Short mmCIF file of C-alpha atoms and ligand atoms in Angstrom, two decimals:
data_model
loop_
_atom_site.label_atom_id
_atom_site.label_comp_id
_atom_site.label_asym_id
_atom_site.label_seq_id
_atom_site.Cartn_x
_atom_site.Cartn_y
_atom_site.Cartn_z
CA MET A 15 78.20 100.66 96.25
CA GLU A 16 75.50 102.27 98.40
CA LEU A 17 74.35 105.50 96.76
CA LYS A 18 72.39 106.35 99.90
CA ASN A 19 75.55 107.36 101.78
CA LYS A 20 76.84 109.69 99.06
CA LYS A 21 76.36 113.42 98.69
CA ILE A 22 73.25 114.65 96.91
CA GLU A 23 75.01 115.65 93.63
CA THR A 24 76.42 112.12 93.41
CA GLN A 25 73.08 110.50 94.15
CA LEU A 26 71.43 112.59 91.45
CA SER A 27 74.08 111.70 88.86
CA HIS A 28 74.21 107.94 89.26
CA ASP A 29 71.94 105.01 88.53
CA ASN A 30 72.37 101.33 89.21
CA CYS A 31 74.03 100.25 85.91
CA LYS A 32 74.41 96.61 86.96
CA LYS A 33 70.70 96.12 86.71
CA TYR A 34 70.69 97.15 83.02
CA GLU A 35 73.62 95.37 81.36
CA GLY A 36 76.00 98.16 82.39
CA ALA A 37 74.05 100.89 80.60
CA VAL A 38 74.81 104.20 82.37
CA VAL A 39 71.36 105.41 81.37
CA PRO A 40 68.47 103.12 82.35
CA PRO A 41 66.14 102.08 79.51
CA ILE A 42 62.64 103.35 78.88
CA PHE A 43 60.20 100.57 79.72
CA GLN A 44 57.67 101.48 77.04
CA ASN A 45 55.21 98.68 77.78
CA SER A 46 51.66 98.78 79.05
CA LEU A 47 51.57 95.28 80.59
CA PHE A 48 53.76 92.69 82.29
CA SER A 49 53.45 88.89 82.10
CA PHE A 50 53.93 86.25 84.79
CA GLU A 51 55.26 82.71 85.12
CA ASP A 52 52.11 81.17 86.56
CA TRP A 53 48.89 81.59 88.55
CA GLU A 54 50.79 81.93 91.84
CA ALA A 55 53.02 84.72 90.48
CA VAL A 56 49.98 86.70 89.30
CA ASP A 57 48.38 86.14 92.69
CA ARG A 58 51.50 87.41 94.53
CA ALA A 59 51.58 90.56 92.37
CA PHE A 60 47.92 91.27 93.12
CA GLU A 61 48.68 90.96 96.84
CA ASN A 62 51.27 93.79 96.57
CA PRO A 63 50.13 96.16 93.81
CA ASP A 64 52.33 99.00 95.09
CA LYS A 65 55.49 96.84 94.77
CA SER A 66 54.64 94.89 91.62
CA PHE A 67 54.75 95.62 87.90
CA ILE A 68 51.37 94.49 86.57
CA TYR A 69 50.05 97.20 84.25
CA SER A 70 51.61 100.61 83.53
CA ARG A 71 48.64 102.59 84.89
CA GLY A 72 50.07 101.35 88.20
CA LYS A 73 53.81 100.76 88.53
CA ASN A 74 56.27 101.06 85.64
CA PRO A 75 60.03 100.39 86.13
CA THR A 76 61.20 103.63 84.46
CA VAL A 77 58.76 105.66 86.54
CA SER A 78 59.83 103.84 89.73
CA ILE A 79 63.54 104.64 89.15
CA VAL A 80 62.73 108.35 88.99
CA GLU A 81 60.38 108.20 91.98
CA GLU A 82 63.12 106.64 94.10
CA LYS A 83 65.54 109.34 93.03
CA LEU A 84 63.08 112.13 93.87
CA ALA A 85 62.28 110.59 97.26
CA MET A 86 66.00 110.41 98.03
CA LEU A 87 66.38 114.08 97.05
CA ALA A 88 63.53 115.27 99.28
CA GLY A 89 64.27 112.97 102.21
CA ALA A 90 60.88 111.33 101.66
CA GLU A 91 59.96 107.71 102.29
CA LYS A 92 58.18 107.61 98.96
CA ALA A 93 57.35 109.65 95.85
CA GLN A 94 54.54 109.33 93.32
CA LEU A 95 54.90 110.87 89.88
CA PHE A 96 51.93 112.35 88.00
CA PRO A 97 51.51 113.57 84.43
CA SER A 98 51.31 117.21 85.58
CA GLY A 99 51.71 119.36 88.65
CA MET A 100 47.94 119.91 88.70
CA ALA A 101 47.24 116.14 88.58
CA ALA A 102 49.48 115.78 91.66
CA ILE A 103 47.88 118.76 93.41
CA SER A 104 44.27 117.67 92.84
CA ALA A 105 45.09 114.09 93.94
CA ALA A 106 46.81 115.31 97.12
CA ILE A 107 43.94 117.62 98.02
CA MET A 108 41.34 114.91 97.42
CA TYR A 109 43.35 112.56 99.64
CA CYS A 110 43.18 115.11 102.47
CA VAL A 111 39.57 116.33 102.34
CA ASN A 112 36.07 114.86 102.58
CA SER A 113 32.88 116.63 101.59
CA GLY A 114 31.89 119.28 104.12
CA ASP A 115 35.48 119.82 105.34
CA HIS A 116 37.16 123.20 105.76
CA VAL A 117 40.50 124.13 104.23
CA ILE A 118 42.95 126.97 104.89
CA SER A 119 45.10 128.27 102.07
CA LEU A 120 46.70 131.45 100.74
CA LYS A 121 45.34 134.54 99.02
CA ASN A 122 48.21 134.45 96.56
CA LEU A 123 48.04 130.77 95.74
CA TYR A 124 48.94 129.49 92.26
CA GLY A 125 45.80 130.24 90.18
CA PRO A 126 44.68 126.74 89.12
CA SER A 127 45.17 125.36 92.69
CA SER A 128 43.03 128.20 94.03
CA ASN A 129 40.41 127.62 91.33
CA PHE A 130 40.27 123.90 92.11
CA LEU A 131 39.38 124.72 95.72
CA THR A 132 36.97 127.56 94.98
CA ASN A 133 35.29 126.57 91.74
CA TYR A 134 35.34 122.78 92.00
CA LEU A 135 35.51 121.43 95.55
CA LYS A 136 33.22 124.13 96.96
CA PRO A 137 30.26 123.77 94.55
CA LYS A 138 30.58 119.98 94.11
CA PHE A 139 31.61 118.80 97.60
CA ASN A 140 30.87 121.74 99.89
CA VAL A 141 34.53 122.09 100.87
CA ASP A 142 34.96 125.65 102.14
CA THR A 143 38.33 127.41 101.92
CA THR A 144 39.54 130.36 103.98
CA PHE A 145 42.27 132.20 102.08
CA VAL A 146 44.73 133.96 104.42
CA GLN A 147 47.76 136.20 103.87
CA GLY A 148 49.93 133.62 105.63
CA ASN A 149 52.76 135.94 106.71
CA SER A 150 52.08 135.31 110.39
CA ILE A 151 51.11 132.18 112.29
CA GLU A 152 48.10 134.06 113.73
CA ASP A 153 46.59 134.16 110.22
CA PHE A 154 46.32 130.36 110.39
CA GLU A 155 45.35 130.15 114.08
CA LYS A 156 42.43 132.52 113.53
CA ALA A 157 41.18 130.64 110.47
CA ILE A 158 41.01 127.17 112.08
CA LYS A 159 37.48 125.73 112.46
CA PRO A 160 36.33 122.46 114.05
CA ASN A 161 36.07 120.88 110.56
CA THR A 162 39.43 122.13 109.20
CA SER A 163 41.13 119.09 107.70
CA MET A 164 43.90 120.59 105.58
CA ILE A 165 46.28 123.57 105.37
CA TYR A 166 47.68 124.09 101.89
CA LEU A 167 50.87 126.19 101.58
CA GLU A 168 53.02 127.55 98.77
CA SER A 169 56.29 129.02 100.03
CA PRO A 170 57.60 131.11 98.38
CA SER A 171 54.35 131.76 96.54
CA THR A 172 54.84 132.24 92.83
CA ALA A 173 52.68 135.34 92.49
CA VAL A 174 54.28 137.65 95.08
CA PHE A 175 56.93 135.33 96.58
CA SER A 176 55.57 135.59 100.13
CA LEU A 177 56.79 132.97 102.61
CA GLN A 178 55.08 131.06 105.39
CA ASP A 179 56.87 129.86 108.51
CA ILE A 180 56.74 126.19 107.53
CA GLU A 181 57.87 124.76 110.86
CA ALA A 182 55.39 126.87 112.86
CA VAL A 183 52.46 126.05 110.57
CA SER A 184 53.16 122.29 110.63
CA LYS A 185 53.45 122.36 114.41
CA LEU A 186 50.13 124.17 114.73
CA ALA A 187 48.46 121.78 112.25
CA LYS A 188 49.82 118.67 114.01
CA SER A 189 48.47 119.88 117.36
CA LYS A 190 44.98 120.06 115.80
CA GLY A 191 45.15 116.88 113.71
CA ILE A 192 45.15 118.88 110.45
CA LYS A 193 47.01 117.57 107.38
CA THR A 194 49.50 119.86 105.64
CA ILE A 195 50.49 120.15 101.99
CA ILE A 196 53.12 122.45 100.49
CA ASP A 197 53.72 123.37 96.88
CA ASN A 198 57.54 123.51 96.98
CA THR A 199 58.06 124.12 93.27
CA TRP A 200 59.87 127.46 93.60
CA ALA A 201 62.61 126.36 96.01
CA THR A 202 63.01 122.82 94.58
CA PRO A 203 63.66 119.85 96.92
CA LEU A 204 67.33 120.83 96.76
CA TYR A 205 66.92 124.15 98.56
CA GLN A 206 63.95 123.55 100.87
CA LYS A 207 63.06 120.38 102.83
CA PRO A 208 59.48 120.81 104.07
CA LEU A 209 59.06 117.14 105.08
CA ALA A 210 61.86 117.54 107.63
CA MET A 211 59.94 120.57 108.95
CA GLY A 212 56.87 118.42 109.60
CA ILE A 213 54.81 118.87 106.41
CA ASP A 214 52.78 115.79 105.37
CA ILE A 215 52.84 116.10 101.58
CA GLU A 216 55.39 117.94 99.43
CA ILE A 217 54.30 118.78 95.88
CA HIS A 218 56.29 119.84 92.83
CA SER A 219 55.43 120.73 89.32
CA CYS A 220 58.21 118.84 87.49
CA SER A 221 57.51 121.12 84.52
CA LYS A 222 59.68 123.79 86.18
CA TYR A 223 63.25 123.32 87.54
CA LEU A 224 63.03 119.55 88.06
CA GLY A 225 62.45 119.17 84.31
CA GLY A 226 64.41 122.30 83.49
CA HIS A 227 64.57 121.86 79.71
CA SER A 228 61.03 123.02 78.79
CA ASP A 229 60.28 119.65 77.22
CA ILE A 230 58.17 117.85 79.86
CA VAL A 231 55.04 118.42 81.91
CA GLY A 232 54.90 116.43 85.14
CA GLY A 233 54.20 116.50 88.85
CA VAL A 234 55.24 114.66 91.99
CA LEU A 235 53.93 114.04 95.52
CA MET A 236 56.30 113.03 98.30
CA GLY A 237 55.86 112.02 101.93
CA LYS A 238 55.50 109.08 104.30
CA ALA A 239 54.96 105.66 102.68
CA GLU A 240 51.57 105.29 104.35
CA ILE A 241 50.28 108.47 102.66
CA ILE A 242 51.85 107.90 99.23
CA ASP A 243 50.71 104.23 99.15
CA SER A 244 47.16 105.29 99.93
CA ILE A 245 47.22 107.92 97.16
CA PHE A 246 48.69 105.32 94.75
CA LYS A 247 45.86 102.87 95.46
CA ARG A 248 43.05 105.40 95.29
CA GLU A 249 43.57 108.80 93.63
CA TYR A 250 46.37 107.63 91.29
CA ALA A 251 44.69 104.36 90.30
CA TRP A 252 41.08 105.51 90.12
CA LEU A 253 41.45 108.96 88.60
CA GLY A 254 43.95 107.31 86.27
CA ALA A 255 46.24 110.27 85.60
CA LYS A 256 49.52 108.40 84.98
CA ILE A 257 52.84 109.71 83.76
CA ALA A 258 54.29 108.36 80.49
CA PRO A 259 57.58 106.40 80.80
CA ILE A 260 59.28 108.71 78.27
CA GLU A 261 58.40 111.77 80.37
CA ALA A 262 59.73 110.09 83.52
CA TRP A 263 62.90 109.15 81.64
CA LEU A 264 63.42 112.75 80.48
CA LEU A 265 62.95 113.85 84.08
CA LEU A 266 65.69 111.43 85.17
CA ARG A 267 67.95 113.02 82.54
CA SER A 268 67.14 116.43 84.03
CA LEU A 269 67.79 115.40 87.64
CA ARG A 270 71.42 114.56 86.81
CA THR A 271 72.11 118.27 86.26
CA LEU A 272 69.68 119.74 88.80
CA ALA A 273 72.37 120.77 91.29
CA VAL A 274 74.54 122.53 88.69
CA ARG A 275 71.58 124.13 86.97
CA MET A 276 70.22 125.48 90.26
CA GLU A 277 73.59 126.93 91.22
CA ARG A 278 73.67 128.87 87.94
CA HIS A 279 69.98 129.86 88.12
CA GLN A 280 70.61 131.22 91.59
CA TYR A 281 73.73 133.16 90.60
CA ASN A 282 72.07 134.61 87.50
CA ALA A 283 68.89 135.55 89.38
CA LEU A 284 70.77 137.35 92.15
CA THR A 285 72.87 139.25 89.61
CA VAL A 286 69.80 140.31 87.61
CA ALA A 287 67.76 141.14 90.76
CA GLU A 288 70.52 143.43 92.04
CA PHE A 289 70.73 145.17 88.68
CA LEU A 290 66.95 145.72 88.62
CA GLU A 291 66.79 146.86 92.22
CA ASN A 292 69.27 149.67 91.53
CA HIS A 293 67.60 150.85 88.33
CA PRO A 294 65.71 154.19 88.55
CA LYS A 295 62.86 152.95 86.32
CA ILE A 296 62.04 150.10 88.71
CA LYS A 297 59.90 150.68 91.82
CA PHE A 298 60.87 147.47 93.62
CA VAL A 299 61.88 143.86 93.04
CA ARG A 300 60.31 140.85 94.75
CA PHE A 301 62.99 138.18 95.14
CA PRO A 302 63.56 136.20 98.37
CA GLY A 303 67.34 136.24 97.79
CA LEU A 304 67.63 140.04 98.05
CA LYS A 305 68.58 141.49 101.44
CA SER A 306 65.82 144.07 100.93
CA PHE A 307 63.17 141.31 100.68
CA PRO A 308 60.74 141.79 103.63
CA GLN A 309 60.94 138.12 104.69
CA TYR A 310 64.65 137.68 103.96
CA ASP A 311 65.40 136.29 107.45
CA LEU A 312 62.62 133.69 107.32
CA GLY A 313 63.86 132.65 103.88
CA LYS A 314 67.40 132.22 105.25
CA LYS A 315 66.02 130.13 108.10
CA GLN A 316 64.09 127.65 105.98
CA MET A 317 65.82 127.61 102.58
CA THR A 318 69.42 126.82 101.70
CA GLY A 319 69.29 128.53 98.32
CA TYR A 320 67.14 130.44 95.85
CA SER A 321 65.82 129.73 92.42
CA SER A 322 65.29 132.28 89.67
CA LEU A 323 61.66 133.38 89.36
CA MET A 324 61.06 136.96 90.49
CA SER A 325 58.86 139.94 89.79
CA PHE A 326 59.23 143.70 89.79
CA GLN A 327 57.14 146.82 89.33
CA LEU A 328 57.98 149.35 86.68
CA ASN A 329 58.00 152.93 87.86
CA THR A 330 54.98 153.88 85.72
CA ASP A 331 51.18 153.56 85.83
CA ASP A 332 50.91 153.81 82.06
CA ILE A 333 49.94 150.40 80.65
CA LYS A 334 51.21 151.55 77.23
CA LYS A 335 54.72 151.90 78.66
CA VAL A 336 54.46 148.50 80.34
CA LYS A 337 53.60 147.01 76.95
CA ILE A 338 56.52 148.82 75.27
CA PHE A 339 58.92 147.45 77.90
CA PHE A 340 57.53 143.93 77.49
CA ASN A 341 57.64 144.01 73.70
CA SER A 342 61.15 145.51 73.62
CA LEU A 343 62.73 142.51 75.32
CA GLN A 344 64.42 140.32 72.76
CA LEU A 345 66.36 137.65 74.62
CA PHE A 346 63.63 136.94 77.17
CA HIS A 347 60.99 134.66 75.63
CA LYS A 348 57.47 136.00 76.13
CA GLY A 349 54.98 133.58 77.65
CA VAL A 350 53.88 131.61 80.70
CA SER A 351 55.70 129.07 82.84
CA TRP A 352 59.24 129.16 84.19
CA GLY A 353 62.15 127.11 85.55
CA GLY A 354 63.66 126.21 82.19
CA PHE A 355 67.12 126.91 80.73
CA GLU A 356 65.71 129.90 78.83
CA SER A 357 64.77 133.25 80.33
CA MET A 358 61.05 134.06 80.18
CA VAL A 359 59.01 137.19 80.77
CA TYR A 360 55.33 137.45 81.63
CA ALA A 361 53.06 140.32 82.68
CA PRO A 362 50.12 139.36 84.98
CA ALA A 363 48.15 142.28 83.47
CA ILE A 364 47.82 140.36 80.19
CA ALA A 365 45.34 137.96 81.81
CA TYR A 366 43.97 140.05 84.66
CA ILE A 367 43.18 143.21 82.71
CA LYS A 368 40.22 141.33 81.20
CA GLU A 369 39.02 139.76 84.49
CA LEU A 370 39.79 142.12 87.35
CA ASN A 371 39.39 145.78 88.20
CA GLU A 372 42.16 147.91 89.72
CA LYS A 373 40.93 147.24 93.28
CA GLN A 374 40.97 143.44 92.85
CA PHE A 375 44.44 143.77 91.41
CA GLU A 376 45.58 145.60 94.53
CA ASN A 377 43.98 142.96 96.76
CA MET A 378 46.24 140.39 95.15
CA GLY A 379 49.22 142.56 96.01
CA ILE A 380 50.13 143.26 92.41
CA SER A 381 49.64 146.11 89.92
CA MET A 382 49.21 146.71 86.20
CA SER A 383 52.93 147.46 85.96
CA ASP A 384 54.04 144.11 87.41
CA ILE A 385 56.51 142.09 85.37
CA ARG A 386 57.50 138.51 86.18
CA ILE A 387 60.75 137.04 84.90
CA SER A 388 62.25 133.59 85.04
CA VAL A 389 66.01 133.93 84.78
CA GLY A 390 67.55 131.19 82.67
CA LEU A 391 71.07 129.87 82.21
CA GLU A 392 72.30 132.48 79.70
CA ASN A 393 75.21 134.83 80.40
CA THR A 394 74.03 137.58 82.78
CA ASP A 395 75.74 140.31 80.69
CA ASP A 396 73.38 139.51 77.82
CA LEU A 397 70.32 139.34 80.09
CA ILE A 398 71.13 142.68 81.71
CA ASP A 399 71.78 144.28 78.28
CA ASP A 400 68.35 143.09 77.14
CA LEU A 401 66.62 144.48 80.25
CA GLU A 402 68.54 147.75 80.00
CA PHE A 403 67.58 148.11 76.33
CA ALA A 404 63.87 147.61 77.11
CA LEU A 405 64.00 149.92 80.14
CA ASN A 406 65.52 152.67 78.00
CA LYS A 407 62.48 152.48 75.72
CA ILE A 408 60.15 153.78 78.43
C1 PLP B 520 53.24 125.38 87.12
C2 PLP B 520 52.84 125.28 88.54
C3 PLP B 520 51.98 124.28 88.98
C4 PLP B 520 51.26 123.34 88.03
O1 PLP B 520 52.11 122.49 87.41
P1 PLP B 520 51.79 121.87 85.95
O2 PLP B 520 52.90 120.91 85.78
O3 PLP B 520 51.80 123.01 84.99
O4 PLP B 520 50.44 121.23 86.05
C5 PLP B 520 51.72 124.20 90.32
N1 PLP B 520 52.27 125.06 91.21
C6 PLP B 520 53.08 126.05 90.81
C7 PLP B 520 53.64 126.97 91.83
C8 PLP B 520 53.39 126.20 89.47
O5 PLP B 520 54.16 127.20 89.08
#
């Protein structure tokens, strides 16, 4: 049976059992090295390191099974797993840029990605980054310099959920010979297909929805074979950040339920967002699935669904009240990260209050009364009760 011709839910659910004695779940190949019949066999493996199992810092069968599944899901020729989203992101960026190059990215980029560009590549390799708003194609056009080698996107961004017109940006980049990367973690490869829109490298933190059970940290890069093979031979092999077979295996477990989980995440998030939007103690909600979202039409054009991370502003400037709201939530776990089965709440002010002044806060498009929630798979009645309870405390 050819899985390739089946619908995506079917492809995600099934593995080739015949290969593994009929086991419906493939085994974990927990070995560091592989042995060979003879000199010639070793020689053949060395000739094709990206297709051969030699040593688990390179290819590992468990990892390869998951990479093939992810590539299928994203419509990519190839995928490369990494031990974290940041390992994937730094490898992808280093593939795209040389010292002295110029990069264009977003003001509201995921913090560590932004820091890698600003506080690492700039001082060490003189790679300059222009951070743009990214809501219009002119933002990118104006920022292009003769030495621009990469445009790095995140749509929707996970700070303020702003979108970029992916097709327009990739077209512009292609016309100038600029490589494009997108962090597609929010939408998942199920609901947004950036490679089909012309993007060169699609990145995910597998620690979010792809993992979904809050028990793995991982990352993946996807794109044309030529690009992924080059990253495998250089950034993956030489920087040596490899994913453990057990983590890859847990990710395979998670992918089987991705489609059902996302359906529920989306339903729960929309229900909660609509409740929040209509509540008098809430100024506004940022969620691309709401009709009131400023870029709703662009979202509809380039995504086929929504996930469940959103933020909102409480109708108060009093940080004491923001704290009371936060601490009054009982069902929502308090902490960072998102995309798991459990609902989470985080307040950007917890970190920024120590680093930034009010003005810098505003420049990022957020305020002291911003709350970010990741809506999990619980019953929405319970989630809304919890939010209502905390809102009544302020
Ligand atoms: C979490 C996250 C990452 C980093 O992934 P890790 O697996 O934590 O290294 C990158 N991009 C976005 C948008 C994220 O939310």
